PDB file of C-alpha atoms and ligand atoms in Angstrom:
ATOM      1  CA  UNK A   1     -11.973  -5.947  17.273  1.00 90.00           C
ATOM      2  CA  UNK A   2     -12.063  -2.653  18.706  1.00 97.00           C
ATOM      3  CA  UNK A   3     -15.076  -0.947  20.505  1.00 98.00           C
ATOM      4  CA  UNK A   4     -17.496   1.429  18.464  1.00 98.00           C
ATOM      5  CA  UNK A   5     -16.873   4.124  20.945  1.00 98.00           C
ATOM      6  CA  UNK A   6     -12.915   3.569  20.907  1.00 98.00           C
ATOM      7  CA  UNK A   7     -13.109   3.096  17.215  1.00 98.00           C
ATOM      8  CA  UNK A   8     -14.953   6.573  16.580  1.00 98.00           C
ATOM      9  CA  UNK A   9     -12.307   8.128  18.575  1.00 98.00           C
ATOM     10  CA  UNK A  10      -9.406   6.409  16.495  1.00 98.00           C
ATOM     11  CA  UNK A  11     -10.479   7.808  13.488  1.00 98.00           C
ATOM     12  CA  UNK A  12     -10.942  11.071  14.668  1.00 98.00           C
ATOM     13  CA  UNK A  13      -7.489  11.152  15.853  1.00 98.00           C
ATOM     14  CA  UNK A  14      -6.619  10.070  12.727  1.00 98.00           C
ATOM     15  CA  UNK A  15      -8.587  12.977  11.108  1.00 98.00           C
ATOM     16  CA  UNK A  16      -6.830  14.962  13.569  1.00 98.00           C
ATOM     17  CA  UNK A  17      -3.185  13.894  12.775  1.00 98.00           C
ATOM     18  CA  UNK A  18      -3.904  14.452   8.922  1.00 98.00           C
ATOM     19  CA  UNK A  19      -5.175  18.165   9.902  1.00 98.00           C
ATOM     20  CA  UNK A  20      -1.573  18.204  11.540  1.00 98.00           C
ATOM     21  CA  UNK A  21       0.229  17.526   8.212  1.00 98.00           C
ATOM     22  CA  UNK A  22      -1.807  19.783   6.152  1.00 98.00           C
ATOM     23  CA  UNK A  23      -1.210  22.634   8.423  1.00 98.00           C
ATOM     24  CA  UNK A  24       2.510  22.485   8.853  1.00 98.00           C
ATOM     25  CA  UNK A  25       2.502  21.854   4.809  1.00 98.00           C
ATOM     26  CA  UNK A  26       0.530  25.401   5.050  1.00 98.00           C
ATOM     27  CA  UNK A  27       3.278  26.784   7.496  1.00 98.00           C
ATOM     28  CA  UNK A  28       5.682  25.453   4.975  1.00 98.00           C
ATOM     29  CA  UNK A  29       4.976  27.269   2.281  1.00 98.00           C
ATOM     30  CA  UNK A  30       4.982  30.057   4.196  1.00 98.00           C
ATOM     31  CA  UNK A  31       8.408  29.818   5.019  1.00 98.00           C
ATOM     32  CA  UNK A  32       9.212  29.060   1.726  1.00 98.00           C
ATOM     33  CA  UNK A  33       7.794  32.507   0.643  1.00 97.00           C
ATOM     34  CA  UNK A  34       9.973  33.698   3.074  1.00 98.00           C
ATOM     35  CA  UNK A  35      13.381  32.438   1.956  1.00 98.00           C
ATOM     36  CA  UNK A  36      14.228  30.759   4.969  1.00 98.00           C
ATOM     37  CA  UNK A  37      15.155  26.562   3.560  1.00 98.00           C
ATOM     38  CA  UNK A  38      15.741  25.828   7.207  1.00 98.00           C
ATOM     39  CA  UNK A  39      12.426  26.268   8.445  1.00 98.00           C
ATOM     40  CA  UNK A  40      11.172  24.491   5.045  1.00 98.00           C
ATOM     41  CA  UNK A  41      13.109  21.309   6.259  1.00 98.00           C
ATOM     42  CA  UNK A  42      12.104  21.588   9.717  1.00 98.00           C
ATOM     43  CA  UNK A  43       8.305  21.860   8.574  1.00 98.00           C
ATOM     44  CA  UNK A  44       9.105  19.553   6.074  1.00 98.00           C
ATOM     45  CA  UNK A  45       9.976  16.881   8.227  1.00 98.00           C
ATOM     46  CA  UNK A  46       6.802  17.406  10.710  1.00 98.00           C
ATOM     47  CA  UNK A  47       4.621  16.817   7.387  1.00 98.00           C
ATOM     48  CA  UNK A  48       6.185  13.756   6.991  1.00 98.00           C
ATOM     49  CA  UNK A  49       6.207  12.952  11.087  1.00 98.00           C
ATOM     50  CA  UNK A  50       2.324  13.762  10.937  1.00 98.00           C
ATOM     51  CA  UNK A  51       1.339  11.374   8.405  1.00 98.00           C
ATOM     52  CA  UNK A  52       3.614   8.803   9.793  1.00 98.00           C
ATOM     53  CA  UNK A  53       1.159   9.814  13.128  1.00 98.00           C
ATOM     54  CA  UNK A  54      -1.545   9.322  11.205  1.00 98.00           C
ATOM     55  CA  UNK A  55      -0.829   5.409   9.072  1.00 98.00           C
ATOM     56  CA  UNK A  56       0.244   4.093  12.504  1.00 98.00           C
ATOM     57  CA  UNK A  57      -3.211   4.279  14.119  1.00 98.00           C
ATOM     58  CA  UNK A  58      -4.930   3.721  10.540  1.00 98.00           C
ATOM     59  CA  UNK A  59      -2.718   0.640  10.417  1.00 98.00           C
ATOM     60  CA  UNK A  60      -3.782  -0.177  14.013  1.00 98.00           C
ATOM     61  CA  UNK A  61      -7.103   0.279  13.440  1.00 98.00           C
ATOM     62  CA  UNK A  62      -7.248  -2.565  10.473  1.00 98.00           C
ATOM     63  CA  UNK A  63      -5.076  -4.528  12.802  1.00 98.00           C
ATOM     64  CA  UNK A  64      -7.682  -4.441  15.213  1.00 98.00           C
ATOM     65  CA  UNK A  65      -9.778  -5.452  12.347  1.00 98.00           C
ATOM     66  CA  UNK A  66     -12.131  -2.485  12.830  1.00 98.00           C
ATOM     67  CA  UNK A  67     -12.703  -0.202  10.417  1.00 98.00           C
ATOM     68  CA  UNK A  68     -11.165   3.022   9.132  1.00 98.00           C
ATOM     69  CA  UNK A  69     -13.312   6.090   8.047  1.00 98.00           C
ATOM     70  CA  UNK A  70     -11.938   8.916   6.755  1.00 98.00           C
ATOM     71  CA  UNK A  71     -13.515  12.814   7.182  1.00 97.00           C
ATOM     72  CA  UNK A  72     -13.004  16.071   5.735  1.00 98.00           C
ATOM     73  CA  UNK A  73      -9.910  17.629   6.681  1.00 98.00           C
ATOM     74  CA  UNK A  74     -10.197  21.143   7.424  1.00 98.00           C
ATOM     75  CA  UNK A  75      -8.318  24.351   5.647  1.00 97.00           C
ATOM     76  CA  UNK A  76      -5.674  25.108   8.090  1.00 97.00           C
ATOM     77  CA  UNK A  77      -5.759  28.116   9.510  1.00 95.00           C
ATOM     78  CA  UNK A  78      -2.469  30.052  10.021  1.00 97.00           C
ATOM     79  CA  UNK A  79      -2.960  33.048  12.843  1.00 94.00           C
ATOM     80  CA  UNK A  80       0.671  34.263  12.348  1.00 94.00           C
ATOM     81  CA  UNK A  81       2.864  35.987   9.673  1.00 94.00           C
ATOM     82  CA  UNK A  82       6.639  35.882  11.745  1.00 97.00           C
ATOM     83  CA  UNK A  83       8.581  32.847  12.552  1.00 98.00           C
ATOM     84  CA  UNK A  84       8.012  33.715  15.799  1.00 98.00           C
ATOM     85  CA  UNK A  85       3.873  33.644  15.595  1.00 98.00           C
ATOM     86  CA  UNK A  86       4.185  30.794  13.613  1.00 98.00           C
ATOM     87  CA  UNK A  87       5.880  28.541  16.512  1.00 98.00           C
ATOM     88  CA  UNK A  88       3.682  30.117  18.843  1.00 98.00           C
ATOM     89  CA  UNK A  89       0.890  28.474  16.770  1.00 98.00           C
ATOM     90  CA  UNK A  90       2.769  25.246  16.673  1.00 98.00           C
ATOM     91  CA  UNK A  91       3.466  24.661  20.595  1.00 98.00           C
ATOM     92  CA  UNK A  92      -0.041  26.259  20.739  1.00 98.00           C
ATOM     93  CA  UNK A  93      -1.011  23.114  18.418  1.00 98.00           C
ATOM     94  CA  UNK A  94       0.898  20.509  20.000  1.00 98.00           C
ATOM     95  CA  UNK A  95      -0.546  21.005  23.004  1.00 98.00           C
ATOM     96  CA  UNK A  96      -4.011  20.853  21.817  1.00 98.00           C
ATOM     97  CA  UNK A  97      -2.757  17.330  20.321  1.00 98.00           C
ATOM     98  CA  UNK A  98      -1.609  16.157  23.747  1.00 98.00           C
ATOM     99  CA  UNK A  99      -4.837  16.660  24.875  1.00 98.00           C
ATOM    100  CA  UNK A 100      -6.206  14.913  22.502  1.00 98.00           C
ATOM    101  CA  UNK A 101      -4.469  11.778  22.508  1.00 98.00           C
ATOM    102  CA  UNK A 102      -5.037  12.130  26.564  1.00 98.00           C
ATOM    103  CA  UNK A 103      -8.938  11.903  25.825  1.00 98.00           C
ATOM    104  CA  UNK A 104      -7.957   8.758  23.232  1.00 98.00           C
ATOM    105  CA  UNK A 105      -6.574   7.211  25.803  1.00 98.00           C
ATOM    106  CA  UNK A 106      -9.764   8.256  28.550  1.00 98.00           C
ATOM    107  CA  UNK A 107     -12.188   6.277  25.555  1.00 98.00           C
ATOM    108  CA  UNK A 108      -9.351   3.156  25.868  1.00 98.00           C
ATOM    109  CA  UNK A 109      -9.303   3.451  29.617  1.00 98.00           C
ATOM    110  CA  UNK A 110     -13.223   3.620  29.669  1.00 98.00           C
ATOM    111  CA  UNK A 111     -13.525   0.518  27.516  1.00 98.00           C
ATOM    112  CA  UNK A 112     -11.193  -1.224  29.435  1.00 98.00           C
ATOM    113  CA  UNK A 113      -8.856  -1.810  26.260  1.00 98.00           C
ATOM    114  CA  UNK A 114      -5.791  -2.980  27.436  1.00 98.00           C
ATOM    115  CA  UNK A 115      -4.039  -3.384  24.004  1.00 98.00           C
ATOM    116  CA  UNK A 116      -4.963  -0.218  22.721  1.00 98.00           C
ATOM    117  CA  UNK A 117      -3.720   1.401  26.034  1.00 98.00           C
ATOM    118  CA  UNK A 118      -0.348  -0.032  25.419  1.00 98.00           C
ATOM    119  CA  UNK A 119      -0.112   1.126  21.800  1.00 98.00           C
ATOM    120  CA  UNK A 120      -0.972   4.942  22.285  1.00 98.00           C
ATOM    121  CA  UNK A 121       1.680   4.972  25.480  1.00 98.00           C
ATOM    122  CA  UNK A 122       3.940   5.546  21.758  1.00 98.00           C
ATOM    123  CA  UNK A 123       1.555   8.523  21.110  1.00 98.00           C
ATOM    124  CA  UNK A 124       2.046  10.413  24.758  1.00 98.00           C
ATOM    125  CA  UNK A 125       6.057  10.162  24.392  1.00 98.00           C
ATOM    126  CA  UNK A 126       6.074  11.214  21.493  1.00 98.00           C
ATOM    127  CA  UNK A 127       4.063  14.354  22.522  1.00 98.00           C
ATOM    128  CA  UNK A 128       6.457  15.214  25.539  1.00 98.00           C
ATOM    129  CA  UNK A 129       9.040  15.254  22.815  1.00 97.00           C
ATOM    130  CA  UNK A 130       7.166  16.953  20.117  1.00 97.00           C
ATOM    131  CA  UNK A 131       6.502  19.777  22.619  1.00 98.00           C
ATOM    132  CA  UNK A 132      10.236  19.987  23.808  1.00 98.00           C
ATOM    133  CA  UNK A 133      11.135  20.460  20.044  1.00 97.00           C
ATOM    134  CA  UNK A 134       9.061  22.933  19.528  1.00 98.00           C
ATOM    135  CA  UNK A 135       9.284  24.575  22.575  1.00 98.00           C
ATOM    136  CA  UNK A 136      13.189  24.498  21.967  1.00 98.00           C
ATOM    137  CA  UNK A 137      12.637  26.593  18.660  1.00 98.00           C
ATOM    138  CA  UNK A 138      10.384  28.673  19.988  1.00 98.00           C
ATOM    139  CA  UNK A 139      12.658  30.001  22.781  1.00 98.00           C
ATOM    140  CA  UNK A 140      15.004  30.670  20.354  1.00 98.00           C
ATOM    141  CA  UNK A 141      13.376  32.891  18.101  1.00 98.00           C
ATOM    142  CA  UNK A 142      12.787  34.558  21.099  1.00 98.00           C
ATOM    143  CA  UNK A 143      16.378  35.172  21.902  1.00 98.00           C
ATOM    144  CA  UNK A 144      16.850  36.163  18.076  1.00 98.00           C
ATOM    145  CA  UNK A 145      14.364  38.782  18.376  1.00 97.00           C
ATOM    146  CA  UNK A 146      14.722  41.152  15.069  1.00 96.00           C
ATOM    147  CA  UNK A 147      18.160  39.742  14.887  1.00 98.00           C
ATOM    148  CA  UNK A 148      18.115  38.865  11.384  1.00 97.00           C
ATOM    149  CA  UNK A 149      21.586  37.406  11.373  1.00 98.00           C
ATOM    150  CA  UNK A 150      21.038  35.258  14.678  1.00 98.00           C
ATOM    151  CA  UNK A 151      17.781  34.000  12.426  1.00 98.00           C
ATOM    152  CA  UNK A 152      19.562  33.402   9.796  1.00 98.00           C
ATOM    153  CA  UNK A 153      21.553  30.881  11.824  1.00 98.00           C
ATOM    154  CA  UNK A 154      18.866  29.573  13.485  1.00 98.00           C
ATOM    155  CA  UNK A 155      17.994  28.797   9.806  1.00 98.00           C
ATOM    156  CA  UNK A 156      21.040  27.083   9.229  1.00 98.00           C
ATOM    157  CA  UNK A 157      20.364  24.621  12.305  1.00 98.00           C
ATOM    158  CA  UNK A 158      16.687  23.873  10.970  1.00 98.00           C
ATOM    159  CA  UNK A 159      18.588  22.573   7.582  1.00 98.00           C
ATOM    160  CA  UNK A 160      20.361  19.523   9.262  1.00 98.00           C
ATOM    161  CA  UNK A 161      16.666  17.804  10.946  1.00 98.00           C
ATOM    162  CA  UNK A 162      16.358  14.898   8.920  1.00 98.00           C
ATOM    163  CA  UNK A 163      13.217  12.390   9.243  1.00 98.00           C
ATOM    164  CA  UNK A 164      13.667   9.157  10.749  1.00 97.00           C
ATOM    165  CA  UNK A 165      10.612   6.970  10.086  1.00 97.00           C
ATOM    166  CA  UNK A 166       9.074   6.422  13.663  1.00 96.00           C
ATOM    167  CA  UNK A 167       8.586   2.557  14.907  1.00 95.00           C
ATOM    168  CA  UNK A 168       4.738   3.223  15.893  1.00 96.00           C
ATOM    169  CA  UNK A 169       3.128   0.599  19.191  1.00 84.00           C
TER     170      UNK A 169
HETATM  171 FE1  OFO B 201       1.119  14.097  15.608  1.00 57.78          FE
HETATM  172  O1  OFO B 201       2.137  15.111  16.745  1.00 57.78           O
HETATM  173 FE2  OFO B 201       2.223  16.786  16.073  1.00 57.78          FE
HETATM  174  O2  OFO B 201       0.474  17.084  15.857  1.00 57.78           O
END
C-alpha cells in the first residue's frame, strides 16, 4: 500500500513521463521533416526510454497495490526550429524532470517510505545520465555551428543509439 499523498505524486510523475514521450515523438517528427535519420533514431529511442519511465512506476504503483490514474497529457510544445534549439529544449526538459523526481522523492521522504525511496534511487541515476547525454549532443551542435557537413556527421553518430530496455527498481 502506498500513501494517498505519495500515490498522487506517482501518478503525476507518471503523467509527467508520458508528456516526455509525446514530446520527443513531436521533436521527432520534426527531425524527420528535416531529413536528418540520425536524430530520428536518437529521438526515437528517448520515446521508447520515456514510456519505459513511465510502465516502471505504473507497474510499481500496482505493485504497491495502490492505484493508477491516468490524466490528460498535454500537446507538447516545441519552442525551437534548429537542432540546436531543439536540444536546448531537451536539457532544458531534463532538468525540469530531475526536479521533479527530486520532489517524488521529498513526498517518499515525507511519508517515511522506505521502499519507495529505494526504487526511485533508479529514477535520479538515470537523470544524471539522461542529462550527460543530452548535454553531450548539445555541445556538439555547438561546435558544428552552420557546419552542415560536421552535422551531417553528427547525424551519422545519432544512427548507431540503439534502445536497451532499462531494468527499472
Ligand atoms: Fe524520463 O527521463 Fe527523460 O524525461
Amino acid at each position: 500500500m502506498l500513501d494517498k499523498k505519495l500515490e498522487a505524486a506517482f501518478n503525476d510523475q507518471i503523467n509527467k513521463e508520458l508528456y516526455s514521450e509525446y514530446l520527443y515523438l513531436g521533436m521527432k517528427a520534426i527531425f524527420a521533416d528535416m531529413n536528418l535519420p540520425g536524430f530520428v533514431n536518437w529521438f526515437d529511442v528517448q520515446v521508447q526510454e520515456e514510456r519505459a519511465h513511465a510502465m516502471g512506476m505504473f507497474d510499481y504503483v500496482h505493485e504497491r497495490n495502490a492505484q493508477v490514474t491516468l490524466e490528460a497529457i498535454d500537446k507538447p510544445e516545441i519552442k525551437g526550429s534548429t537542432p540546436l534549439e531543439i536540444f536546448e529544449q531537451v536539457l532544458e526538459h531534463e532538468e525540469y524532470v530531475t526536479s521533479r523526481i527530486n520532489a517524488l522523492m521529498d513526498v517518499a521522504e515525507e511519508v517515511r517510505d522506505r521502499a519507495a525511496l529505494s526504487f526511485l534511487d533508479w529514477y535520479v541515476k538515470e537523470q544524471v545520465e539522461e542529462e550527460a547525454n543530452v548535454g553531450g549532443v548539445l555541445a556538439t551542435l555547438k561546435l558544428i555551428g552552420e557546419d552542415k557537413k560536421a552535422l551531417l556527421l553528427l547525424d551519422k553518430d545519432l544512427a548507431t543509439r540503439t534502445f536497451v530496455a532499462p531494468v527499472i527498481g
